[in-house]
Every structure is written in C-alpha cells, then in structure tokens.
Amino acid sequence: AEQLIITGQLTDQCVESAVRDAADLGYLVTLVEDACAANSLECHEKGLHGCKGFCRIVKTEQVLQELSNSHEAGLLSSPT
C-alpha cells in the first residue's frame, strides 16, 4: 500500500478530513502532530483524537528519522 504523510491546518477540520479520506482510500497514513495547528490547543487535541484509528500519529523528529533510515537502506529514491 502507498504511504502518505499529512501535516497542515486546521487539525480538527481539513487535516482530520484528509486523514480519514486517505485511510478510506487505502493509504497508510502518518499524521505529524507537531506539524499541524488549529485555532486552539483544545481544537488541535480534538482533531488528533478524531484521527485515532485512521492513522498513526507521530512527531516530526520520528518522521525525519524514518525517512533518513529508509533513504540509507535504499528504500527511497532521491528527488530529481
């Protein structure tokens, strides 16, 4: 399955909708929680809660490490 990394604004609106749609389409979704924002911390946390079960939720540092490891292992190609 294809993988998708999602970041953006607003966590409780557009981001949550994108996560759910992508999961419904069969993507393996990763949501980067510290690369998303909402109008308040409460709204941000509500959006993250609404995404549970549709994606894995991680921090930027973890995504960068995973991408670096994948590139070093030859699992990712360099951008052209």
mmCIF file of C-alpha atoms in Angstrom:
data_model
loop_
_atom_site.group_PDB
_atom_site.id
_atom_site.type_symbol
_atom_site.label_atom_id
_atom_site.label_comp_id
_atom_site.label_asym_id
_atom_site.label_seq_id
_atom_site.Cartn_x
_atom_site.Cartn_y
_atom_site.Cartn_z
ATOM 1 C CA ALA A 1 0.000 0.000 0.000
ATOM 2 C CA GLU A 2 1.070 3.561 -0.599
ATOM 3 C CA GLN A 3 2.083 5.705 2.359
ATOM 4 C CA LEU A 4 1.052 9.298 2.959
ATOM 5 C CA ILE A 5 2.423 11.819 5.474
ATOM 6 C CA ILE A 6 -0.038 14.556 6.408
ATOM 7 C CA THR A 7 0.611 17.943 8.025
ATOM 8 C CA GLY A 8 -1.317 21.204 7.930
ATOM 9 C CA GLN A 9 -4.043 23.415 9.268
ATOM 10 C CA LEU A 10 -6.656 23.082 10.780
ATOM 11 C CA THR A 11 -6.126 19.851 12.710
ATOM 12 C CA ASP A 12 -9.794 19.468 13.652
ATOM 13 C CA GLN A 13 -11.105 20.286 10.196
ATOM 14 C CA CYS A 14 -9.095 19.917 6.969
ATOM 15 C CA VAL A 15 -6.376 17.697 8.437
ATOM 16 C CA GLU A 16 -8.802 15.289 10.094
ATOM 17 C CA SER A 17 -10.867 15.114 6.909
ATOM 18 C CA ALA A 18 -7.773 14.419 4.774
ATOM 19 C CA VAL A 19 -6.615 11.683 7.166
ATOM 20 C CA ARG A 20 -9.980 9.935 7.100
ATOM 21 C CA ASP A 21 -10.344 10.222 3.317
ATOM 22 C CA ALA A 22 -6.824 8.903 2.711
ATOM 23 C CA ALA A 23 -7.385 5.973 5.080
ATOM 24 C CA ASP A 24 -10.690 5.171 3.359
ATOM 25 C CA LEU A 25 -8.829 5.121 0.020
ATOM 26 C CA GLY A 26 -6.382 2.563 1.390
ATOM 27 C CA TYR A 27 -3.347 4.726 2.134
ATOM 28 C CA LEU A 28 -1.177 4.008 5.162
ATOM 29 C CA VAL A 29 -1.427 7.434 6.791
ATOM 30 C CA THR A 30 1.032 9.120 9.128
ATOM 31 C CA LEU A 31 -0.089 12.336 10.828
ATOM 32 C CA VAL A 32 2.698 14.573 12.121
ATOM 33 C CA GLU A 33 1.104 16.073 15.220
ATOM 34 C CA ASP A 34 3.644 18.853 15.822
ATOM 35 C CA ALA A 35 3.406 19.938 12.171
ATOM 36 C CA CYS A 36 -0.319 20.657 12.444
ATOM 37 C CA ALA A 37 -2.180 23.560 14.003
ATOM 38 C CA ALA A 38 -5.680 24.631 14.966
ATOM 39 C CA ASN A 39 -7.341 27.723 16.393
ATOM 40 C CA SER A 40 -6.726 26.477 19.933
ATOM 41 C CA LEU A 41 -4.940 23.670 21.752
ATOM 42 C CA GLU A 42 -8.345 22.168 22.553
ATOM 43 C CA CYS A 43 -9.295 22.098 18.856
ATOM 44 C CA HIS A 44 -5.891 20.623 17.939
ATOM 45 C CA GLU A 45 -6.269 17.844 20.511
ATOM 46 C CA LYS A 46 -9.858 17.208 19.390
ATOM 47 C CA GLY A 47 -8.627 16.766 15.822
ATOM 48 C CA LEU A 48 -5.856 14.391 16.887
ATOM 49 C CA HIS A 49 -8.380 12.357 18.875
ATOM 50 C CA GLY A 50 -10.667 12.178 15.840
ATOM 51 C CA CYS A 51 -7.824 10.798 13.721
ATOM 52 C CA LYS A 52 -7.040 7.886 16.039
ATOM 53 C CA GLY A 53 -7.764 4.603 14.334
ATOM 54 C CA PHE A 54 -7.323 6.124 10.878
ATOM 55 C CA CYS A 55 -3.578 6.812 11.073
ATOM 56 C CA ARG A 56 -0.508 6.639 13.207
ATOM 57 C CA ILE A 57 0.302 9.880 14.986
ATOM 58 C CA VAL A 58 3.967 10.803 15.409
ATOM 59 C CA LYS A 59 6.233 13.809 15.870
ATOM 60 C CA THR A 60 8.414 15.429 13.192
ATOM 61 C CA GLU A 61 11.618 14.019 14.660
ATOM 62 C CA GLN A 62 10.366 10.452 14.238
ATOM 63 C CA VAL A 63 9.277 11.009 10.622
ATOM 64 C CA LEU A 64 12.633 12.556 9.728
ATOM 65 C CA GLN A 65 14.486 9.651 11.315
ATOM 66 C CA GLU A 66 12.350 7.090 9.491
ATOM 67 C CA LEU A 67 12.840 8.864 6.158
ATOM 68 C CA SER A 68 16.582 9.050 6.741
ATOM 69 C CA ASN A 69 16.743 5.349 7.605
ATOM 70 C CA SER A 70 14.676 4.432 4.535
ATOM 71 C CA HIS A 71 16.903 6.519 2.274
ATOM 72 C CA GLU A 72 20.065 4.960 3.716
ATOM 73 C CA ALA A 73 18.586 1.488 3.210
ATOM 74 C CA GLY A 74 17.831 2.323 -0.431
ATOM 75 C CA LEU A 75 14.084 2.211 0.081
ATOM 76 C CA LEU A 76 13.609 5.810 -1.086
ATOM 77 C CA SER A 77 14.914 7.360 -4.264
ATOM 78 C CA SER A 78 16.468 10.811 -4.318
ATOM 79 C CA PRO A 79 14.265 13.559 -5.734
ATOM 80 C CA THR A 80 15.076 14.554 -9.318
#
